[in-house]
Each structure stands twice: as C-alpha cells, then as structure tokens.
C-alpha cells in the first residue's frame, strides 16, 4: 500500500473546490504557473505545513492545507465572498474526500488576508492527519 503524496492530496482538494462551481479558476498555488492575470472569483489550494506527531515506526503527520479565495467586489457576482468561504468549508470539513490514509479534514481557521482596490482575499485552512506507510 502506498501513501498519497502532498500533491495527490492537494489535487483532490482542488477537485472538490472546483465542484462548488463558484470559481472561474481553481489551481495549486505552489504547483501551477503563476497567473499573468487573475480571473475572479478564484481559489488557490496550497499545502501549508506538517509536523510528525507519532513515535516510530509509522510516521503520522499533522498536515495543514489552505484554500486562498479571492473576489473582485467591484464586479457583480451571484455569490458573495462569504458564500464562497462557507461552500469551501462545507465541501471539505469533516470529510476524507476519498483518501483512505488521512483523517477527516477539520476547518481550523477562516482568515482575511487583505483588501486592495476592490479585491478581497480570505484563506480557509484545514488540518488532517496523514498516515504514512511503515518504513521497511
């Protein structure tokens, strides 16, 4: 049995966020090419951090993934930034998203990142525990 890699978990989160059908763009913040222009509303998924929380032999990592959500408040849209925050949280929180080697994601924070010239950005962060294979 092979454990999912960070990019695999991130890809699953991207697919779930795309499934909300709110965003024009959903991509990896770390793996996708940097956009030359943002198409709003958009969401970028990123692996934030991890920490080994087990004793040997099996590594278990407490991992944090975040979804950066950006809206242009100067353009009309049927969804609000708060609708997007809640939709992302509901799509991920408490779920394993088909990944058998993690615990269900827990939403740990929704935070304002900034506002400038009508563009508002929030981050929704989730924690899970990832069970890696026993080293052989």
XYZ file of C-alpha atoms in Angstrom:
136
model
C 0.000 0.000 0.000
C 1.391 3.364 -0.965
C 0.570 6.589 0.857
C -0.717 9.603 -1.022
C 1.822 12.341 -1.611
C 1.246 16.024 -0.796
C 0.467 16.805 -4.449
C -2.098 13.960 -4.550
C -3.958 15.330 -1.526
C -3.791 18.860 -2.926
C -5.204 17.650 -6.267
C -8.184 16.055 -4.503
C -8.879 19.317 -2.640
C -8.680 21.231 -5.936
C -11.249 18.877 -7.491
C -13.602 19.342 -4.526
C -13.293 23.153 -4.656
C -13.933 23.065 -8.425
C -17.064 21.050 -7.650
C -18.578 24.024 -5.806
C -18.914 25.682 -9.254
C -18.278 29.104 -7.701
C -14.804 29.879 -9.038
C -13.560 30.819 -12.502
C -10.137 29.430 -11.628
C -9.110 26.744 -9.132
C -5.438 25.739 -9.082
C -2.465 24.861 -6.931
C -0.723 27.913 -5.515
C 2.601 26.053 -5.382
C 2.454 23.864 -8.500
C 0.531 25.885 -11.084
C 2.258 28.502 -13.205
C 1.823 31.978 -11.748
C -1.166 33.638 -13.433
C -0.466 36.684 -15.579
C -3.921 37.984 -14.642
C -6.445 36.754 -12.120
C -9.916 35.783 -13.286
C -12.270 36.367 -10.360
C -13.590 34.710 -8.329
C -10.616 32.378 -7.955
C -9.297 29.848 -5.467
C -5.784 28.532 -4.956
C -5.010 25.465 -2.857
C -1.706 25.172 -1.004
C -0.008 22.814 1.428
C 0.873 24.989 4.442
C 2.775 22.780 6.856
C 3.105 19.455 8.572
C 4.525 18.008 11.755
C 5.374 14.425 12.633
C 3.133 13.572 15.600
C 3.954 9.889 16.045
C 6.542 7.636 17.516
C 8.262 5.156 15.264
C 7.869 3.025 13.310
C 4.896 4.543 11.452
C 5.125 8.265 10.646
C 1.899 10.199 11.157
C 1.888 13.819 10.064
C -0.481 16.537 11.189
C -0.921 18.470 7.937
C -2.463 21.837 7.136
C -3.828 22.716 3.703
C -5.308 26.099 2.850
C -7.571 27.494 0.170
C -6.923 31.121 -0.800
C -10.156 32.664 -2.088
C -10.144 35.958 -3.992
C -13.127 38.012 -5.168
C -13.388 41.265 -7.073
C -16.039 43.208 -5.159
C -16.329 45.773 -7.953
C -17.879 43.255 -10.333
C -21.290 41.749 -9.849
C -21.490 38.078 -8.996
C -24.335 35.932 -7.757
C -22.136 34.568 -4.946
C -20.548 36.612 -2.182
C -17.138 36.022 -0.646
C -18.957 34.652 2.411
C -20.910 32.205 0.222
C -17.573 31.010 -1.165
C -15.997 30.661 2.304
C -18.936 28.620 3.536
C -19.123 26.485 0.388
C -15.438 25.567 0.600
C -15.711 24.801 4.308
C -18.802 22.611 3.804
C -17.227 20.778 0.859
C -14.114 19.776 2.843
C -14.761 19.952 6.598
C -15.351 16.585 8.264
C -14.610 14.602 5.094
C -11.813 12.314 3.920
C -12.559 13.123 0.274
C -11.959 9.529 -0.777
C -8.447 9.429 0.710
C -8.018 6.350 2.893
C -4.701 7.355 4.503
C -5.901 10.564 6.163
C -8.322 11.521 8.921
C -11.282 13.728 8.009
C -10.292 17.346 7.416
C -11.106 19.821 10.176
C -11.563 23.508 9.358
C -9.249 25.319 11.760
C -9.375 28.891 10.508
C -11.046 31.327 8.120
C -8.956 34.461 7.886
C -8.953 37.739 5.975
C -5.716 38.096 4.004
C -6.300 41.555 2.632
C -8.312 44.031 0.624
C -6.969 46.305 -2.094
C -8.738 48.162 -4.913
C -11.881 46.058 -4.658
C -10.058 42.703 -4.443
C -10.680 40.833 -1.186
C -8.832 37.660 -0.188
C -9.552 35.105 2.530
C -7.849 31.862 3.484
C -9.723 28.791 4.721
C -7.370 26.341 6.460
C -7.897 22.646 7.188
C -5.982 20.164 9.327
C -5.787 16.417 8.849
C -3.545 13.600 9.991
C -1.763 11.668 7.264
C -0.770 8.071 7.993
C 2.342 7.135 6.042
C 3.480 3.608 5.319
C 5.616 1.795 7.886
C 9.213 2.033 6.670
C 10.647 -1.297 5.530
